[in-house]
PDB file of N, CA and C in Angstrom:
ATOM      1  N   MET A 176       0.836  -1.180   0.000  1.00  0.00           N
ATOM      2  CA  MET A 176       0.000   0.000   0.000  1.00  0.00           C
ATOM      3  C   MET A 176       0.877   1.238   0.000  1.00  0.00           C
ATOM      4  N   SER A 177       0.482   2.178  -0.808  1.00  0.00           N
ATOM      5  CA  SER A 177       1.245   3.416  -0.872  1.00  0.00           C
ATOM      6  C   SER A 177       0.840   4.327   0.276  1.00  0.00           C
ATOM      7  N   THR A 178       1.646   5.343   0.487  1.00  0.00           N
ATOM      8  CA  THR A 178       1.374   6.313   1.538  1.00  0.00           C
ATOM      9  C   THR A 178       0.041   7.009   1.298  1.00  0.00           C
ATOM     10  N   SER A 179      -0.253   7.328   0.040  1.00  0.00           N
ATOM     11  CA  SER A 179      -1.516   8.017  -0.242  1.00  0.00           C
ATOM     12  C   SER A 179      -2.712   7.106   0.042  1.00  0.00           C
ATOM     13  N   GLU A 180      -2.564   5.801  -0.193  1.00  0.00           N
ATOM     14  CA  GLU A 180      -3.656   4.869   0.122  1.00  0.00           C
ATOM     15  C   GLU A 180      -3.865   4.788   1.645  1.00  0.00           C
ATOM     16  N   ILE A 181      -2.778   4.750   2.390  1.00  0.00           N
ATOM     17  CA  ILE A 181      -2.876   4.705   3.855  1.00  0.00           C
ATOM     18  C   ILE A 181      -3.501   5.999   4.361  1.00  0.00           C
ATOM     19  N   ASP A 182      -3.076   7.132   3.816  1.00  0.00           N
ATOM     20  CA  ASP A 182      -3.663   8.414   4.220  1.00  0.00           C
ATOM     21  C   ASP A 182      -5.157   8.424   3.936  1.00  0.00           C
ATOM     22  N   GLY A 183      -5.562   7.885   2.781  1.00  0.00           N
ATOM     23  CA  GLY A 183      -6.978   7.823   2.424  1.00  0.00           C
ATOM     24  C   GLY A 183      -7.763   6.982   3.413  1.00  0.00           C
ATOM     25  N   ILE A 184      -7.222   5.867   3.851  1.00  0.00           N
ATOM     26  CA  ILE A 184      -7.884   5.001   4.833  1.00  0.00           C
ATOM     27  C   ILE A 184      -7.976   5.740   6.159  1.00  0.00           C
ATOM     28  N   ASP A 185      -6.880   6.378   6.578  1.00  0.00           N
ATOM     29  CA  ASP A 185      -6.890   7.130   7.836  1.00  0.00           C
ATOM     30  C   ASP A 185      -7.942   8.237   7.801  1.00  0.00           C
ATOM     31  N   ASP A 186      -8.033   8.945   6.649  1.00  0.00           N
ATOM     32  CA  ASP A 186      -9.022  10.006   6.525  1.00  0.00           C
ATOM     33  C   ASP A 186     -10.435   9.442   6.650  1.00  0.00           C
ATOM     34  N   ALA A 187     -10.678   8.287   6.020  1.00  0.00           N
ATOM     35  CA  ALA A 187     -12.001   7.662   6.091  1.00  0.00           C
ATOM     36  C   ALA A 187     -12.316   7.240   7.517  1.00  0.00           C
ATOM     37  N   ILE A 188     -11.326   6.681   8.192  1.00  0.00           N
ATOM     38  CA  ILE A 188     -11.531   6.275   9.581  1.00  0.00           C
ATOM     39  C   ILE A 188     -11.785   7.515  10.430  1.00  0.00           C
ATOM     40  N   HIS A 189     -10.986   8.522  10.235  1.00  0.00           N
ATOM     41  CA  HIS A 189     -11.154   9.748  11.012  1.00  0.00           C
ATOM     42  C   HIS A 189     -12.523  10.362  10.769  1.00  0.00           C
ATOM     43  N   ASP A 190     -12.972  10.389   9.512  1.00  0.00           N
ATOM     44  CA  ASP A 190     -14.287  10.953   9.204  1.00  0.00           C
ATOM     45  C   ASP A 190     -15.389  10.155   9.884  1.00  0.00           C
ATOM     46  N   SER A 191     -15.305   8.827   9.830  1.00  0.00           N
ATOM     47  CA  SER A 191     -16.353   8.014  10.439  1.00  0.00           C
ATOM     48  C   SER A 191     -16.317   8.137  11.959  1.00  0.00           C
ATOM     49  N   VAL A 192     -15.107   8.242  12.502  1.00  0.00           N
ATOM     50  CA  VAL A 192     -14.984   8.423  13.950  1.00  0.00           C
ATOM     51  C   VAL A 192     -15.548   9.777  14.342  1.00  0.00           C
ATOM     52  N   ARG A 193     -15.216  10.803  13.571  1.00  0.00           N
ATOM     53  CA  ARG A 193     -15.739  12.139  13.847  1.00  0.00           C
ATOM     54  C   ARG A 193     -17.266  12.160  13.773  1.00  0.00           C
ATOM     55  N   GLU A 194     -17.831  11.473  12.770  1.00  0.00           N
ATOM     56  CA  GLU A 194     -19.292  11.413  12.639  1.00  0.00           C
ATOM     57  C   GLU A 194     -19.916  10.703  13.843  1.00  0.00           C
ATOM     58  N   GLU A 195     -19.353   9.561  14.214  1.00  0.00           N
ATOM     59  CA  GLU A 195     -19.898   8.819  15.358  1.00  0.00           C
ATOM     60  C   GLU A 195     -19.757   9.631  16.644  1.00  0.00           C
ATOM     61  N   LEU A 196     -18.623  10.270  16.804  1.00  0.00           N
ATOM     62  CA  LEU A 196     -18.397  11.108  17.981  1.00  0.00           C
ATOM     63  C   LEU A 196     -19.409  12.247  18.032  1.00  0.00           C
ATOM     64  N   ALA A 197     -19.671  12.867  16.891  1.00  0.00           N
ATOM     65  CA  ALA A 197     -20.642  13.965  16.828  1.00  0.00           C
ATOM     66  C   ALA A 197     -22.042  13.455  17.184  1.00  0.00           C
ATOM     67  N   GLU A 198     -22.421  12.283  16.692  1.00  0.00           N
ATOM     68  CA  GLU A 198     -23.732  11.704  17.018  1.00  0.00           C
ATOM     69  C   GLU A 198     -23.842  11.408  18.507  1.00  0.00           C
ATOM     70  N   LEU A 199     -22.807  10.811  19.068  1.00  0.00           N
ATOM     71  CA  LEU A 199     -22.819  10.491  20.498  1.00  0.00           C
ATOM     72  C   LEU A 199     -22.883  11.758  21.340  1.00  0.00           C
ATOM     73  N   ARG A 200     -22.109  12.758  20.956  1.00  0.00           N
ATOM     74  CA  ARG A 200     -22.115  14.014  21.706  1.00  0.00           C
ATOM     75  C   ARG A 200     -23.460  14.723  21.598  1.00  0.00           C
ATOM     76  N   SER A 201     -24.107  14.607  20.455  1.00  0.00           N
ATOM     77  CA  SER A 201     -25.431  15.189  20.294  1.00  0.00           C
ATOM     78  C   SER A 201     -26.422  14.507  21.237  1.00  0.00           C
ATOM     79  N   SER A 202     -26.325  13.190  21.352  1.00  0.00           N
ATOM     80  CA  SER A 202     -27.179  12.458  22.292  1.00  0.00           C
ATOM     81  C   SER A 202     -26.893  12.884  23.724  1.00  0.00           C
ATOM     82  N   ILE A 203     -25.621  13.028  24.060  1.00  0.00           N
ATOM     83  CA  ILE A 203     -25.241  13.473  25.406  1.00  0.00           C
ATOM     84  C   ILE A 203     -25.806  14.860  25.678  1.00  0.00           C
ATOM     85  N   ASP A 204     -25.708  15.764  24.707  1.00  0.00           N
ATOM     86  CA  ASP A 204     -26.246  17.115  24.871  1.00  0.00           C
ATOM     87  C   ASP A 204     -27.754  17.078  25.125  1.00  0.00           C
ATOM     88  N   ASN A 205     -28.461  16.221  24.397  1.00  0.00           N
ATOM     89  CA  ASN A 205     -29.903  16.091  24.592  1.00  0.00           C
ATOM     90  C   ASN A 205     -30.224  15.546  25.983  1.00  0.00           C
ATOM     91  N   ILE A 206     -29.464  14.562  26.416  1.00  0.00           N
ATOM     92  CA  ILE A 206     -29.666  13.985  27.749  1.00  0.00           C
ATOM     93  C   ILE A 206     -29.382  15.032  28.817  1.00  0.00           C
ATOM     94  N   ASP A 207     -28.291  15.788  28.649  1.00  0.00           N
ATOM     95  CA  ASP A 207     -27.968  16.855  29.609  1.00  0.00           C
ATOM     96  C   ASP A 207     -29.110  17.863  29.709  1.00  0.00           C
ATOM     97  N   ALA A 208     -29.690  18.224  28.574  1.00  0.00           N
ATOM     98  CA  ALA A 208     -30.808  19.164  28.578  1.00  0.00           C
ATOM     99  C   ALA A 208     -31.994  18.569  29.332  1.00  0.00           C
ATOM    100  N   ALA A 209     -32.267  17.302  29.111  1.00  0.00           N
ATOM    101  CA  ALA A 209     -33.375  16.638  29.804  1.00  0.00           C
ATOM    102  C   ALA A 209     -33.116  16.591  31.308  1.00  0.00           C
ATOM    103  N   VAL A 210     -31.865  16.303  31.695  1.00  0.00           N
ATOM    104  CA  VAL A 210     -31.516  16.260  33.120  1.00  0.00           C
ATOM    105  C   VAL A 210     -31.741  17.631  33.762  1.00  0.00           C
ATOM    106  N   VAL A 211     -31.312  18.687  33.094  1.00  0.00           N
ATOM    107  CA  VAL A 211     -31.486  20.042  33.633  1.00  0.00           C
ATOM    108  C   VAL A 211     -32.975  20.358  33.794  1.00  0.00           C
ATOM    109  N   HIS A 212     -33.772  20.010  32.790  1.00  0.00           N
ATOM    110  CA  HIS A 212     -35.207  20.277  32.877  1.00  0.00           C
ATOM    111  C   HIS A 212     -35.859  19.442  33.977  1.00  0.00           C
ATOM    112  N   MET A 213     -35.441  18.208  34.133  1.00  0.00           N
ATOM    113  CA  MET A 213     -35.987  17.355  35.200  1.00  0.00           C
ATOM    114  C   MET A 213     -35.593  17.903  36.571  1.00  0.00           C
ATOM    115  N   LEU A 214     -34.355  18.356  36.709  1.00  0.00           N
ATOM    116  CA  LEU A 214     -33.933  18.955  37.983  1.00  0.00           C
ATOM    117  C   LEU A 214     -34.726  20.224  38.282  1.00  0.00           C
ATOM    118  N   ALA A 215     -34.979  21.016  37.256  1.00  0.00           N
ATOM    119  CA  ALA A 215     -35.768  22.232  37.456  1.00  0.00           C
ATOM    120  C   ALA A 215     -37.167  21.872  37.951  1.00  0.00           C
ATOM    121  N   GLU A 216     -37.773  20.861  37.380  1.00  0.00           N
ATOM    122  CA  GLU A 216     -39.098  20.422  37.828  1.00  0.00           C
ATOM    123  C   GLU A 216     -39.042  19.893  39.252  1.00  0.00           C
ATOM    124  N   ARG A 217     -37.978  19.150  39.555  1.00  0.00           N
ATOM    125  CA  ARG A 217     -37.824  18.614  40.911  1.00  0.00           C
ATOM    126  C   ARG A 217     -37.723  19.760  41.917  1.00  0.00           C
ATOM    127  N   PHE A 218     -36.934  20.781  41.582  1.00  0.00           N
ATOM    128  CA  PHE A 218     -36.765  21.904  42.497  1.00  0.00           C
ATOM    129  C   PHE A 218     -38.043  22.737  42.632  1.00  0.00           C
ATOM    130  N   LYS A 219     -38.862  22.790  41.595  1.00  0.00           N
ATOM    131  CA  LYS A 219     -40.153  23.465  41.731  1.00  0.00           C
ATOM    132  C   LYS A 219     -40.992  22.748  42.794  1.00  0.00           C
ATOM    133  N   CYS A 220     -40.980  21.425  42.761  1.00  0.00           N
ATOM    134  CA  CYS A 220     -41.729  20.640  43.762  1.00  0.00           C
ATOM    135  C   CYS A 220     -41.142  20.829  45.152  1.00  0.00           C
ATOM    136  N   THR A 221     -39.814  20.787  45.249  1.00  0.00           N
ATOM    137  CA  THR A 221     -39.213  20.913  46.580  1.00  0.00           C
ATOM    138  C   THR A 221     -39.398  22.324  47.133  1.00  0.00           C
ATOM    139  N   GLN A 222     -39.507  23.328  46.272  1.00  0.00           N
ATOM    140  CA  GLN A 222     -39.811  24.686  46.748  1.00  0.00           C
ATOM    141  C   GLN A 222     -41.199  24.701  47.392  1.00  0.00           C
ATOM    142  N   ARG A 223     -42.143  24.018  46.769  1.00  0.00           N
ATOM    143  CA  ARG A 223     -43.493  23.938  47.337  1.00  0.00           C
ATOM    144  C   ARG A 223     -43.457  23.229  48.683  1.00  0.00           C
ATOM    145  N   VAL A 224     -42.645  22.166  48.777  1.00  0.00           N
ATOM    146  CA  VAL A 224     -42.482  21.463  50.051  1.00  0.00           C
ATOM    147  C   VAL A 224     -41.906  22.426  51.084  1.00  0.00           C
ATOM    148  N   GLY A 225     -40.921  23.210  50.699  1.00  0.00           N
ATOM    149  CA  GLY A 225     -40.302  24.172  51.613  1.00  0.00           C
ATOM    150  C   GLY A 225     -41.310  25.184  52.153  1.00  0.00           C
ATOM    151  N   HIS A 226     -42.179  25.671  51.285  1.00  0.00           N
ATOM    152  CA  HIS A 226     -43.198  26.626  51.729  1.00  0.00           C
ATOM    153  C   HIS A 226     -44.204  25.950  52.659  1.00  0.00           C
ATOM    154  N   LEU A 227     -44.573  24.730  52.351  1.00  0.00           N
ATOM    155  CA  LEU A 227     -45.490  23.987  53.216  1.00  0.00           C
ATOM    156  C   LEU A 227     -44.867  23.740  54.587  1.00  0.00           C
ATOM    157  N   LYS A 228     -43.607  23.337  54.594  1.00  0.00           N
ATOM    158  CA  LYS A 228     -42.905  23.119  55.864  1.00  0.00           C
ATOM    159  C   LYS A 228     -42.823  24.420  56.658  1.00  0.00           C
ATOM    160  N   ALA A 229     -42.514  25.510  55.987  1.00  0.00           N
ATOM    161  CA  ALA A 229     -42.384  26.800  56.682  1.00  0.00           C
ATOM    162  C   ALA A 229     -43.720  27.212  57.304  1.00  0.00           C
ATOM    163  N   ARG A 230     -44.813  27.045  56.547  1.00  0.00           N
ATOM    164  CA  ARG A 230     -46.134  27.419  57.069  1.00  0.00           C
ATOM    165  C   ARG A 230     -46.503  26.615  58.307  1.00  0.00           C
ATOM    166  N   HIS A 231     -46.045  25.374  58.358  1.00  0.00           N
ATOM    167  CA  HIS A 231     -46.412  24.490  59.476  1.00  0.00           C
ATOM    168  C   HIS A 231     -45.272  24.306  60.476  1.00  0.00           C
ATOM    169  N   HIS A 232     -44.256  25.145  60.345  1.00  0.00           N
ATOM    170  CA  HIS A 232     -43.121  25.155  61.272  1.00  0.00           C
ATOM    171  C   HIS A 232     -42.448  23.778  61.383  1.00  0.00           C
ATOM    172  N   LEU A 233     -42.296  23.130  60.237  1.00  0.00           N
ATOM    173  CA  LEU A 233     -41.599  21.841  60.187  1.00  0.00           C
ATOM    174  C   LEU A 233     -40.130  22.093  59.877  1.00  0.00           C
ATOM    175  N   PRO A 234     -39.249  21.209  60.328  1.00  0.00           N
ATOM    176  CA  PRO A 234     -37.820  21.418  60.070  1.00  0.00           C
ATOM    177  C   PRO A 234     -37.491  21.281  58.576  1.00  0.00           C
ATOM    178  N   PRO A 235     -36.491  22.024  58.126  1.00  0.00           N
ATOM    179  CA  PRO A 235     -36.102  21.966  56.715  1.00  0.00           C
ATOM    180  C   PRO A 235     -35.631  20.578  56.270  1.00  0.00           C
ATOM    181  N   ALA A 236     -34.986  19.841  57.161  1.00  0.00           N
ATOM    182  CA  ALA A 236     -34.463  18.518  56.814  1.00  0.00           C
ATOM    183  C   ALA A 236     -35.366  17.434  57.390  1.00  0.00           C
ATOM    184  N   ASP A 237     -35.394  16.301  56.701  1.00  0.00           N
ATOM    185  CA  ASP A 237     -36.145  15.131  57.165  1.00  0.00           C
ATOM    186  C   ASP A 237     -35.234  13.921  56.988  1.00  0.00           C
ATOM    187  N   PRO A 238     -34.349  13.677  57.973  1.00  0.00           N
ATOM    188  CA  PRO A 238     -33.347  12.620  57.825  1.00  0.00           C
ATOM    189  C   PRO A 238     -33.928  11.239  57.507  1.00  0.00           C
ATOM    190  N   ALA A 239     -35.083  10.900  58.063  1.00  0.00           N
ATOM    191  CA  ALA A 239     -35.673   9.586  57.773  1.00  0.00           C
ATOM    192  C   ALA A 239     -36.074   9.488  56.297  1.00  0.00           C
ATOM    193  N   ARG A 240     -36.705  10.532  55.779  1.00  0.00           N
ATOM    194  CA  ARG A 240     -37.091  10.566  54.361  1.00  0.00           C
ATOM    195  C   ARG A 240     -35.845  10.520  53.478  1.00  0.00           C
ATOM    196  N   GLU A 241     -34.835  11.283  53.854  1.00  0.00           N
ATOM    197  CA  GLU A 241     -33.607  11.317  53.066  1.00  0.00           C
ATOM    198  C   GLU A 241     -32.963   9.939  53.008  1.00  0.00           C
ATOM    199  N   ALA A 242     -32.928   9.236  54.127  1.00  0.00           N
ATOM    200  CA  ALA A 242     -32.351   7.883  54.163  1.00  0.00           C
ATOM    201  C   ALA A 242     -33.142   6.929  53.265  1.00  0.00           C
ATOM    202  N   ARG A 243     -34.474   7.035  53.300  1.00  0.00           N
ATOM    203  CA  ARG A 243     -35.299   6.177  52.430  1.00  0.00           C
ATOM    204  C   ARG A 243     -35.038   6.493  50.956  1.00  0.00           C
ATOM    205  N   GLN A 244     -34.922   7.774  50.648  1.00  0.00           N
ATOM    206  CA  GLN A 244     -34.673   8.180  49.267  1.00  0.00           C
ATOM    207  C   GLN A 244     -33.312   7.688  48.777  1.00  0.00           C
ATOM    208  N   ILE A 245     -32.316   7.770  49.637  1.00  0.00           N
ATOM    209  CA  ILE A 245     -30.982   7.300  49.258  1.00  0.00           C
ATOM    210  C   ILE A 245     -31.013   5.799  49.005  1.00  0.00           C
ATOM    211  N   ALA A 246     -31.650   5.045  49.888  1.00  0.00           N
ATOM    212  CA  ALA A 246     -31.746   3.591  49.693  1.00  0.00           C
ATOM    213  C   ALA A 246     -32.486   3.279  48.402  1.00  0.00           C
ATOM    214  N   ARG A 247     -33.573   3.990  48.158  1.00  0.00           N
ATOM    215  CA  ARG A 247     -34.363   3.792  46.939  1.00  0.00           C
ATOM    216  C   ARG A 247     -33.539   4.107  45.694  1.00  0.00           C
ATOM    217  N   LEU A 248     -32.820   5.225  45.728  1.00  0.00           N
ATOM    218  CA  LEU A 248     -32.025   5.622  44.572  1.00  0.00           C
ATOM    219  C   LEU A 248     -30.876   4.650  44.325  1.00  0.00           C
ATOM    220  N   ARG A 249     -30.285   4.138  45.388  1.00  0.00           N
ATOM    221  CA  ARG A 249     -29.212   3.145  45.226  1.00  0.00           C
ATOM    222  C   ARG A 249     -29.742   1.900  44.523  1.00  0.00           C
ATOM    223  N   GLN A 250     -30.954   1.466  44.890  1.00  0.00           N
ATOM    224  CA  GLN A 250     -31.560   0.303  44.228  1.00  0.00           C
ATOM    225  C   GLN A 250     -31.830   0.597  42.756  1.00  0.00           C
ATOM    226  N   LEU A 251     -32.388   1.764  42.489  1.00  0.00           N
ATOM    227  CA  LEU A 251     -32.640   2.160  41.100  1.00  0.00           C
ATOM    228  C   LEU A 251     -31.342   2.190  40.300  1.00  0.00           C
ATOM    229  N   ALA A 252     -30.297   2.722  40.908  1.00  0.00           N
ATOM    230  CA  ALA A 252     -28.998   2.802  40.233  1.00  0.00           C
ATOM    231  C   ALA A 252     -28.480   1.403  39.906  1.00  0.00           C
ATOM    232  N   GLU A 253     -28.568   0.504  40.867  1.00  0.00           N
ATOM    233  CA  GLU A 253     -28.117  -0.873  40.614  1.00  0.00           C
ATOM    234  C   GLU A 253     -28.892  -1.489  39.458  1.00  0.00           C
ATOM    235  N   SER A 254     -30.208  -1.302  39.446  1.00  0.00           N
ATOM    236  CA  SER A 254     -31.036  -1.847  38.364  1.00  0.00           C
ATOM    237  C   SER A 254     -30.654  -1.258  37.015  1.00  0.00           C
ATOM    238  N   ALA A 255     -30.250   0.006  37.028  1.00  0.00           N
ATOM    239  CA  ALA A 255     -29.885   0.701  35.790  1.00  0.00           C
ATOM    240  C   ALA A 255     -28.419   0.517  35.419  1.00  0.00           C
ATOM    241  N   LYS A 256     -27.708  -0.286  36.192  1.00  0.00           N
ATOM    242  CA  LYS A 256     -26.265  -0.515  35.956  1.00  0.00           C
ATOM    243  C   LYS A 256     -25.452   0.771  36.109  1.00  0.00           C
ATOM    244  N   LEU A 257     -25.866   1.588  37.093  1.00  0.00           N
ATOM    245  CA  LEU A 257     -25.152   2.812  37.429  1.00  0.00           C
ATOM    246  C   LEU A 257     -24.539   2.603  38.804  1.00  0.00           C
ATOM    247  N   ASP A 258     -23.373   3.134  39.013  1.00  0.00           N
ATOM    248  CA  ASP A 258     -22.692   2.995  40.298  1.00  0.00           C
ATOM    249  C   ASP A 258     -23.567   3.583  41.409  1.00  0.00           C
ATOM    250  N   PRO A 259     -24.026   2.747  42.361  1.00  0.00           N
ATOM    251  CA  PRO A 259     -24.876   3.243  43.442  1.00  0.00           C
ATOM    252  C   PRO A 259     -24.203   4.317  44.296  1.00  0.00           C
ATOM    253  N   ALA A 260     -22.896   4.221  44.462  1.00  0.00           N
ATOM    254  CA  ALA A 260     -22.178   5.235  45.245  1.00  0.00           C
ATOM    255  C   ALA A 260     -22.250   6.590  44.534  1.00  0.00           C
ATOM    256  N   PHE A 261     -22.128   6.580  43.216  1.00  0.00           N
ATOM    257  CA  PHE A 261     -22.253   7.822  42.452  1.00  0.00           C
ATOM    258  C   PHE A 261     -23.664   8.388  42.596  1.00  0.00           C
ATOM    259  N   ALA A 262     -24.670   7.529  42.471  1.00  0.00           N
ATOM    260  CA  ALA A 262     -26.060   7.965  42.599  1.00  0.00           C
ATOM    261  C   ALA A 262     -26.303   8.562  43.983  1.00  0.00           C
ATOM    262  N   GLU A 263     -25.733   7.947  45.000  1.00  0.00           N
ATOM    263  CA  GLU A 263     -25.900   8.462  46.357  1.00  0.00           C
ATOM    264  C   GLU A 263     -25.236   9.831  46.510  1.00  0.00           C
ATOM    265  N   LYS A 264     -24.041   9.984  45.969  1.00  0.00           N
ATOM    266  CA  LYS A 264     -23.365  11.292  46.033  1.00  0.00           C
ATOM    267  C   LYS A 264     -24.188  12.369  45.342  1.00  0.00           C
ATOM    268  N   LEU A 265     -24.741  12.019  44.186  1.00  0.00           N
ATOM    269  CA  LEU A 265     -25.560  12.972  43.443  1.00  0.00           C
ATOM    270  C   LEU A 265     -26.792  13.361  44.257  1.00  0.00           C
ATOM    271  N   LEU A 266     -27.477  12.368  44.827  1.00  0.00           N
ATOM    272  CA  LEU A 266     -28.662  12.673  45.619  1.00  0.00           C
ATOM    273  C   LEU A 266     -28.300  13.477  46.862  1.00  0.00           C
ATOM    274  N   ASN A 267     -27.200  13.152  47.507  1.00  0.00           N
ATOM    275  CA  ASN A 267     -26.779  13.927  48.683  1.00  0.00           C
ATOM    276  C   ASN A 267     -26.531  15.390  48.319  1.00  0.00           C
ATOM    277  N   PHE A 268     -25.934  15.614  47.156  1.00  0.00           N
ATOM    278  CA  PHE A 268     -25.700  16.972  46.680  1.00  0.00           C
ATOM    279  C   PHE A 268     -27.033  17.700  46.476  1.00  0.00           C
ATOM    280  N   ILE A 269     -27.988  17.022  45.850  1.00  0.00           N
ATOM    281  CA  ILE A 269     -29.303  17.609  45.600  1.00  0.00           C
ATOM    282  C   ILE A 269     -30.022  17.872  46.919  1.00  0.00           C
ATOM    283  N   ILE A 270     -29.981  16.898  47.825  1.00  0.00           N
ATOM    284  CA  ILE A 270     -30.640  17.052  49.122  1.00  0.00           C
ATOM    285  C   ILE A 270     -30.072  18.254  49.881  1.00  0.00           C
ATOM    286  N   ALA A 271     -28.762  18.408  49.863  1.00  0.00           N
ATOM    287  CA  ALA A 271     -28.138  19.548  50.552  1.00  0.00           C
ATOM    288  C   ALA A 271     -28.650  20.868  49.981  1.00  0.00           C
ATOM    289  N   GLU A 272     -28.814  20.936  48.677  1.00  0.00           N
ATOM    290  CA  GLU A 272     -29.326  22.159  48.039  1.00  0.00           C
ATOM    291  C   GLU A 272     -30.788  22.385  48.424  1.00  0.00           C
ATOM    292  N   VAL A 273     -31.570  21.321  48.455  1.00  0.00           N
ATOM    293  CA  VAL A 273     -32.982  21.437  48.842  1.00  0.00           C
ATOM    294  C   VAL A 273     -33.092  21.945  50.280  1.00  0.00           C
ATOM    295  N   ILE A 274     -32.300  21.385  51.171  1.00  0.00           N
ATOM    296  CA  ILE A 274     -32.328  21.817  52.570  1.00  0.00           C
ATOM    297  C   ILE A 274     -31.942  23.291  52.676  1.00  0.00           C
ATOM    298  N   ARG A 275     -30.943  23.685  51.916  1.00  0.00           N
ATOM    299  CA  ARG A 275     -30.541  25.099  51.915  1.00  0.00           C
ATOM    300  C   ARG A 275     -31.713  25.979  51.482  1.00  0.00           C
ATOM    301  N   HIS A 276     -32.419  25.558  50.434  1.00  0.00           N
ATOM    302  CA  HIS A 276     -33.594  26.311  49.975  1.00  0.00           C
ATOM    303  C   HIS A 276     -34.663  26.352  51.064  1.00  0.00           C
ATOM    304  N   HIS A 277     -34.900  25.225  51.711  1.00  0.00           N
ATOM    305  CA  HIS A 277     -35.925  25.164  52.759  1.00  0.00           C
ATOM    306  C   HIS A 277     -35.560  26.080  53.932  1.00  0.00           C
ATOM    307  N   GLU A 278     -34.283  26.118  54.269  1.00  0.00           N
ATOM    308  CA  GLU A 278     -33.840  27.019  55.347  1.00  0.00           C
ATOM    309  C   GLU A 278     -34.071  28.477  54.961  1.00  0.00           C
ATOM    310  N   THR A 279     -33.771  28.800  53.721  1.00  0.00           N
ATOM    311  CA  THR A 279     -33.984  30.167  53.235  1.00  0.00           C
ATOM    312  C   THR A 279     -35.468  30.526  53.274  1.00  0.00           C
ATOM    313  N   ILE A 280     -36.311  29.611  52.833  1.00  0.00           N
ATOM    314  CA  ILE A 280     -37.755  29.843  52.846  1.00  0.00           C
ATOM    315  C   ILE A 280     -38.249  30.014  54.282  1.00  0.00           C
ATOM    316  N   ALA A 281     -37.765  29.146  55.184  1.00  0.00           N
ATOM    317  CA  ALA A 281     -38.185  29.214  56.589  1.00  0.00           C
ATOM    318  C   ALA A 281     -37.785  30.541  57.204  1.00  0.00           C
ATOM    319  N   THR A 282     -36.577  30.997  56.905  1.00  0.00           N
ATOM    320  CA  THR A 282     -36.089  32.277  57.442  1.00  0.00           C
ATOM    321  C   THR A 282     -36.933  33.430  56.909  1.00  0.00           C
ATOM    322  N   ALA A 283     -37.230  33.389  55.612  1.00  0.00           N
ATOM    323  CA  ALA A 283     -38.025  34.463  54.999  1.00  0.00           C
ATOM    324  C   ALA A 283     -39.457  34.457  55.514  1.00  0.00           C
ATOM    325  N   SER A 284     -39.953  33.286  55.910  1.00  0.00           N
ATOM    326  CA  SER A 284     -41.335  33.167  56.395  1.00  0.00           C
ATOM    327  C   SER A 284     -41.456  33.443  57.885  1.00  0.00           C
ATOM    328  N   SER A 285     -40.314  33.531  58.548  1.00  0.00           N
ATOM    329  CA  SER A 285     -40.309  33.743  59.996  1.00  0.00           C
ATOM    330  C   SER A 285     -40.830  35.145  60.329  1.00  0.00           C
ATOM    331  N   PRO A 286     -41.631  35.269  61.392  1.00  0.00           N
ATOM    332  CA  PRO A 286     -42.134  36.600  61.772  1.00  0.00           C
ATOM    333  C   PRO A 286     -41.001  37.553  62.154  1.00  0.00           C
ATOM    334  N   ASP A 287     -39.861  36.999  62.548  1.00  0.00           N
ATOM    335  CA  ASP A 287     -38.712  37.831  62.932  1.00  0.00           C
ATOM    336  C   ASP A 287     -37.947  38.351  61.719  1.00  0.00           C
ATOM    337  N   ALA A 288     -38.218  37.767  60.549  1.00  0.00           N
ATOM    338  CA  ALA A 288     -37.446  38.112  59.354  1.00  0.00           C
ATOM    339  C   ALA A 288     -37.819  39.471  58.801  1.00  0.00           C
TER     340      ALA A 288
END
């Protein structure tokens, strides 16, 4: 095989790899957009929970609920072939943000605020 033939094969491989990479990245971009929209919907619900808790003077955190959610998410992750430890870290991050929001709502709803 001549050098030009090898270059032609490399170019074809590179083009097909670039095309496949672009398709995969497009799918990833779509999934990322869906994740962001799902998180936004989740936070809309948790904001409502925060306002309900504030009105009824309930604590911002619910450790028993959080533990059940973590166990549930770990099971879902295992079923989906996702690392349960990663899923737990992600949920813990989300829970911490929700609690922060609930604390802010509670403070703003306080008669002393």
